Amino acid sequence: MRQTIWTGLAYAGLLILTGCNGGSSGPTGGSTGTGGDTGITTGSTTSTTTGTGGTSSTTTGTGGSTGTTSGAPIQGKVKVGIVFDTGGLGDKSFNDSAWRGCQKAEKELGAEILKVESTKESDYANNLQSMADKGAIIVIGVGISMRTAIEQVAPNNPTVKFVSIDGEPLAMDNVRTIQFTEQEGSFLVGYLAGLVSKTHKLGFVGGMELPLIKKFQYGYAAGAKQANKATEILPAKYTGDWVNQDKAKVAADLLFGSGADIVYHAAGRAGLGVIASAKDKKKFAIGVDSDQDDLEPGRVLTSMIKHVDEGVFMTIRDLKDGKFTAGAVVYDLKAGGVGTSEFKYTKGIIGDENLKKLDAIKAKVISGEIKVPVDEATYNSFIAGLK
């Protein structure tokens, strides 16, 4: 096992994080957050060594992550392959955000982009391999369900870099995992919902019932309770996939029918059904991953934006600059990796006073004064500690 040693270097106002073999990255553009926050900035770093198959390390924020670097900068075009999960392009959410990162790399870095959509999970490994076979030197697997396929394919293609989005880190020298603190962004939208709700009942619709989606669910519930301890969180609904909008609409209809006036979704393309239900019932939805406020203006209270696009872009840029590192890069609220939309259609509904309260609570999460729960056990502890 190897120990990864980190040195922080302040340069031009950025924190450049260098592992034992080098590697750095700085912030890029983008927009999210309360009060018009823009861009992803540098966060903090932790590092761990895992298993015998390689080093798995974690960096919070930007700044390139850990492990083995890719070597010299690439002078020509970087050929990028991206494999979408079953939600596919046009989900207005997670996959579309990853695609925007590739498009930005094409425009700003001159990258050549190859893409393939998956109709079922059993396609993932073949689709990843097809990208490598077509000459992609970096292959991005979109979604937590892609991890197993990357674990199968990456060892057979040691000269190709693979990127896993949302999966647990893999101890392989050619795999980077991009992760986010979804619970923190969800806490903010839950806090806002708790402030705005008239019925004091809130709902949540998830896609697949996974630990990752529990971070959205419990972060949201904790935020709502932080705003108003009397808020009732109705039992969460899960569609069982990322695609079926009808199931999500039925789930939201049931929650609205049970008294909720705001329903948050973390269900990929299926979650569009929640937004449709909010429109029909004249209630509010909360979008996810991408800014979904435009989908039904005035009926999407806000969106919990997760900057998958910037994570993808910066990973491609790291490779081109010779700074690709294996391990995990975690984008948190402090770094601008998660946040809220800018309330384009709902500022009047929310009100200036509530927006000031939201900014104050955001600062407490960033400072660590509020530690947001990620699962049922930590949520129960959080609720027990509320005054």
mmCIF file with all atom_site columns, C-alpha atoms in Angstrom, residues 168-241:
data_model
loop_
_atom_site.group_PDB
_atom_site.id
_atom_site.type_symbol
_atom_site.label_atom_id
_atom_site.label_alt_id
_atom_site.label_comp_id
_atom_site.label_asym_id
_atom_site.label_entity_id
_atom_site.label_seq_id
_atom_site.pdbx_PDB_ins_code
_atom_site.Cartn_x
_atom_site.Cartn_y
_atom_site.Cartn_z
_atom_site.occupancy
_atom_site.B_iso_or_equiv
_atom_site.pdbx_formal_charge
_atom_site.auth_seq_id
_atom_site.auth_comp_id
_atom_site.auth_asym_id
_atom_site.auth_atom_id
_atom_site.pdbx_PDB_model_num
ATOM 1  C CA . GLU A 1 168 ? -17.969 4.372  -4.400  1.00 0.00 ? 168 GLU A CA 1
ATOM 2  C CA . PRO A 1 169 ? -14.252 4.834  -5.195  1.00 0.00 ? 169 PRO A CA 1
ATOM 3  C CA . LEU A 1 170 ? -12.456 2.002  -6.962  1.00 0.00 ? 170 LEU A CA 1
ATOM 4  C CA . ALA A 1 171 ? -8.873  1.162  -5.985  1.00 0.00 ? 171 ALA A CA 1
ATOM 5  C CA . MET A 1 172 ? -7.563  1.296  -9.561  1.00 0.00 ? 172 MET A CA 1
ATOM 6  C CA . ASP A 1 173 ? -4.864  3.577  -10.928 1.00 0.00 ? 173 ASP A CA 1
ATOM 7  C CA . ASN A 1 174 ? -6.860  4.410  -14.071 1.00 0.00 ? 174 ASN A CA 1
ATOM 8  C CA . VAL A 1 175 ? -10.208 5.253  -12.416 1.00 0.00 ? 175 VAL A CA 1
ATOM 9  C CA . ARG A 1 176 ? -11.351 8.558  -10.953 1.00 0.00 ? 176 ARG A CA 1
ATOM 10 C CA . THR A 1 177 ? -14.628 8.757  -9.033  1.00 0.00 ? 177 THR A CA 1
ATOM 11 C CA . ILE A 1 178 ? -16.539 12.043 -8.938  1.00 0.00 ? 178 ILE A CA 1
ATOM 12 C CA . GLN A 1 179 ? -18.738 12.439 -5.874  1.00 0.00 ? 179 GLN A CA 1
ATOM 13 C CA . PHE A 1 180 ? -20.925 15.178 -4.400  1.00 0.00 ? 180 PHE A CA 1
ATOM 14 C CA . THR A 1 181 ? -22.332 16.049 -0.978  1.00 0.00 ? 181 THR A CA 1
ATOM 15 C CA . GLU A 1 182 ? -25.934 15.778 -2.151  1.00 0.00 ? 182 GLU A CA 1
ATOM 16 C CA . GLN A 1 183 ? -27.170 15.919 1.435   1.00 0.00 ? 183 GLN A CA 1
ATOM 17 C CA . GLU A 1 184 ? -25.909 19.507 1.776   1.00 0.00 ? 184 GLU A CA 1
ATOM 18 C CA . GLY A 1 185 ? -27.699 20.830 -1.299  1.00 0.00 ? 185 GLY A CA 1
ATOM 19 C CA . SER A 1 186 ? -30.803 18.874 -0.304  1.00 0.00 ? 186 SER A CA 1
ATOM 20 C CA . PHE A 1 187 ? -30.651 20.414 3.167   1.00 0.00 ? 187 PHE A CA 1
ATOM 21 C CA . LEU A 1 188 ? -30.861 23.875 1.628   1.00 0.00 ? 188 LEU A CA 1
ATOM 22 C CA . VAL A 1 189 ? -33.890 23.108 -0.543  1.00 0.00 ? 189 VAL A CA 1
ATOM 23 C CA . GLY A 1 190 ? -35.531 21.336 2.391   1.00 0.00 ? 190 GLY A CA 1
ATOM 24 C CA . TYR A 1 191 ? -34.905 24.337 4.607   1.00 0.00 ? 191 TYR A CA 1
ATOM 25 C CA . LEU A 1 192 ? -36.498 26.568 1.997   1.00 0.00 ? 192 LEU A CA 1
ATOM 26 C CA . ALA A 1 193 ? -39.476 24.226 1.679   1.00 0.00 ? 193 ALA A CA 1
ATOM 27 C CA . GLY A 1 194 ? -39.912 24.271 5.455   1.00 0.00 ? 194 GLY A CA 1
ATOM 28 C CA . LEU A 1 195 ? -40.005 28.062 5.414   1.00 0.00 ? 195 LEU A CA 1
ATOM 29 C CA . VAL A 1 196 ? -42.434 28.361 2.492   1.00 0.00 ? 196 VAL A CA 1
ATOM 30 C CA . SER A 1 197 ? -44.865 25.467 3.067   1.00 0.00 ? 197 SER A CA 1
ATOM 31 C CA . LYS A 1 198 ? -48.382 26.528 4.027   1.00 0.00 ? 198 LYS A CA 1
ATOM 32 C CA . THR A 1 199 ? -49.610 23.042 4.942   1.00 0.00 ? 199 THR A CA 1
ATOM 33 C CA . HIS A 1 200 ? -46.389 22.161 6.829   1.00 0.00 ? 200 HIS A CA 1
ATOM 34 C CA . LYS A 1 201 ? -46.388 18.819 5.038   1.00 0.00 ? 201 LYS A CA 1
ATOM 35 C CA . LEU A 1 202 ? -43.646 17.887 2.567   1.00 0.00 ? 202 LEU A CA 1
ATOM 36 C CA . GLY A 1 203 ? -43.003 14.931 0.274   1.00 0.00 ? 203 GLY A CA 1
ATOM 37 C CA . PHE A 1 204 ? -40.088 13.220 -1.469  1.00 0.00 ? 204 PHE A CA 1
ATOM 38 C CA . VAL A 1 205 ? -39.970 10.969 -4.547  1.00 0.00 ? 205 VAL A CA 1
ATOM 39 C CA . GLY A 1 206 ? -36.798 9.000  -5.273  1.00 0.00 ? 206 GLY A CA 1
ATOM 40 C CA . GLY A 1 207 ? -35.802 6.788  -8.160  1.00 0.00 ? 207 GLY A CA 1
ATOM 41 C CA . MET A 1 208 ? -33.979 3.656  -7.026  1.00 0.00 ? 208 MET A CA 1
ATOM 42 C CA . GLU A 1 209 ? -33.848 3.181  -3.261  1.00 0.00 ? 209 GLU A CA 1
ATOM 43 C CA . LEU A 1 210 ? -30.075 3.403  -2.800  1.00 0.00 ? 210 LEU A CA 1
ATOM 44 C CA . PRO A 1 211 ? -27.847 4.888  -0.085  1.00 0.00 ? 211 PRO A CA 1
ATOM 45 C CA . LEU A 1 212 ? -27.005 7.691  -2.521  1.00 0.00 ? 212 LEU A CA 1
ATOM 46 C CA . ILE A 1 213 ? -30.650 8.722  -2.839  1.00 0.00 ? 213 ILE A CA 1
ATOM 47 C CA . LYS A 1 214 ? -31.126 8.466  0.918   1.00 0.00 ? 214 LYS A CA 1
ATOM 48 C CA . LYS A 1 215 ? -28.645 11.355 1.140   1.00 0.00 ? 215 LYS A CA 1
ATOM 49 C CA . PHE A 1 216 ? -31.112 13.480 -0.838  1.00 0.00 ? 216 PHE A CA 1
ATOM 50 C CA . GLN A 1 217 ? -34.094 12.243 1.185   1.00 0.00 ? 217 GLN A CA 1
ATOM 51 C CA . TYR A 1 218 ? -32.672 12.742 4.670   1.00 0.00 ? 218 TYR A CA 1
ATOM 52 C CA . GLY A 1 219 ? -30.799 15.933 3.864   1.00 0.00 ? 219 GLY A CA 1
ATOM 53 C CA . TYR A 1 220 ? -34.063 17.416 2.588   1.00 0.00 ? 220 TYR A CA 1
ATOM 54 C CA . ALA A 1 221 ? -36.043 16.244 5.611   1.00 0.00 ? 221 ALA A CA 1
ATOM 55 C CA . ALA A 1 222 ? -33.412 17.596 8.005   1.00 0.00 ? 222 ALA A CA 1
ATOM 56 C CA . GLY A 1 223 ? -33.436 20.991 6.321   1.00 0.00 ? 223 GLY A CA 1
ATOM 57 C CA . ALA A 1 224 ? -37.216 21.184 6.566   1.00 0.00 ? 224 ALA A CA 1
ATOM 58 C CA . LYS A 1 225 ? -37.126 20.306 10.253  1.00 0.00 ? 225 LYS A CA 1
ATOM 59 C CA . GLN A 1 226 ? -34.373 22.871 10.825  1.00 0.00 ? 226 GLN A CA 1
ATOM 60 C CA . ALA A 1 227 ? -36.679 25.536 9.393   1.00 0.00 ? 227 ALA A CA 1
ATOM 61 C CA . ASN A 1 228 ? -39.763 24.366 11.259  1.00 0.00 ? 228 ASN A CA 1
ATOM 62 C CA . LYS A 1 229 ? -39.596 21.429 13.640  1.00 0.00 ? 229 LYS A CA 1
ATOM 63 C CA . ALA A 1 230 ? -43.377 20.996 13.336  1.00 0.00 ? 230 ALA A CA 1
ATOM 64 C CA . THR A 1 231 ? -43.104 20.187 9.625   1.00 0.00 ? 231 THR A CA 1
ATOM 65 C CA . GLU A 1 232 ? -44.469 16.739 8.806   1.00 0.00 ? 232 GLU A CA 1
ATOM 66 C CA . ILE A 1 233 ? -42.346 14.716 6.398   1.00 0.00 ? 233 ILE A CA 1
ATOM 67 C CA . LEU A 1 234 ? -44.652 12.272 4.640   1.00 0.00 ? 234 LEU A CA 1
ATOM 68 C CA . PRO A 1 235 ? -43.336 8.746  3.948   1.00 0.00 ? 235 PRO A CA 1
ATOM 69 C CA . ALA A 1 236 ? -41.005 8.836  0.948   1.00 0.00 ? 236 ALA A CA 1
ATOM 70 C CA . LYS A 1 237 ? -42.032 7.264  -2.350  1.00 0.00 ? 237 LYS A CA 1
ATOM 71 C CA . TYR A 1 238 ? -39.667 5.418  -4.712  1.00 0.00 ? 238 TYR A CA 1
ATOM 72 C CA . THR A 1 239 ? -40.333 4.606  -8.372  1.00 0.00 ? 239 THR A CA 1
ATOM 73 C CA . GLY A 1 240 ? -37.747 1.801  -8.565  1.00 0.00 ? 240 GLY A CA 1
ATOM 74 C CA . ASP A 1 241 ? -36.086 3.228  -11.684 1.00 0.00 ? 241 ASP A CA 1
#
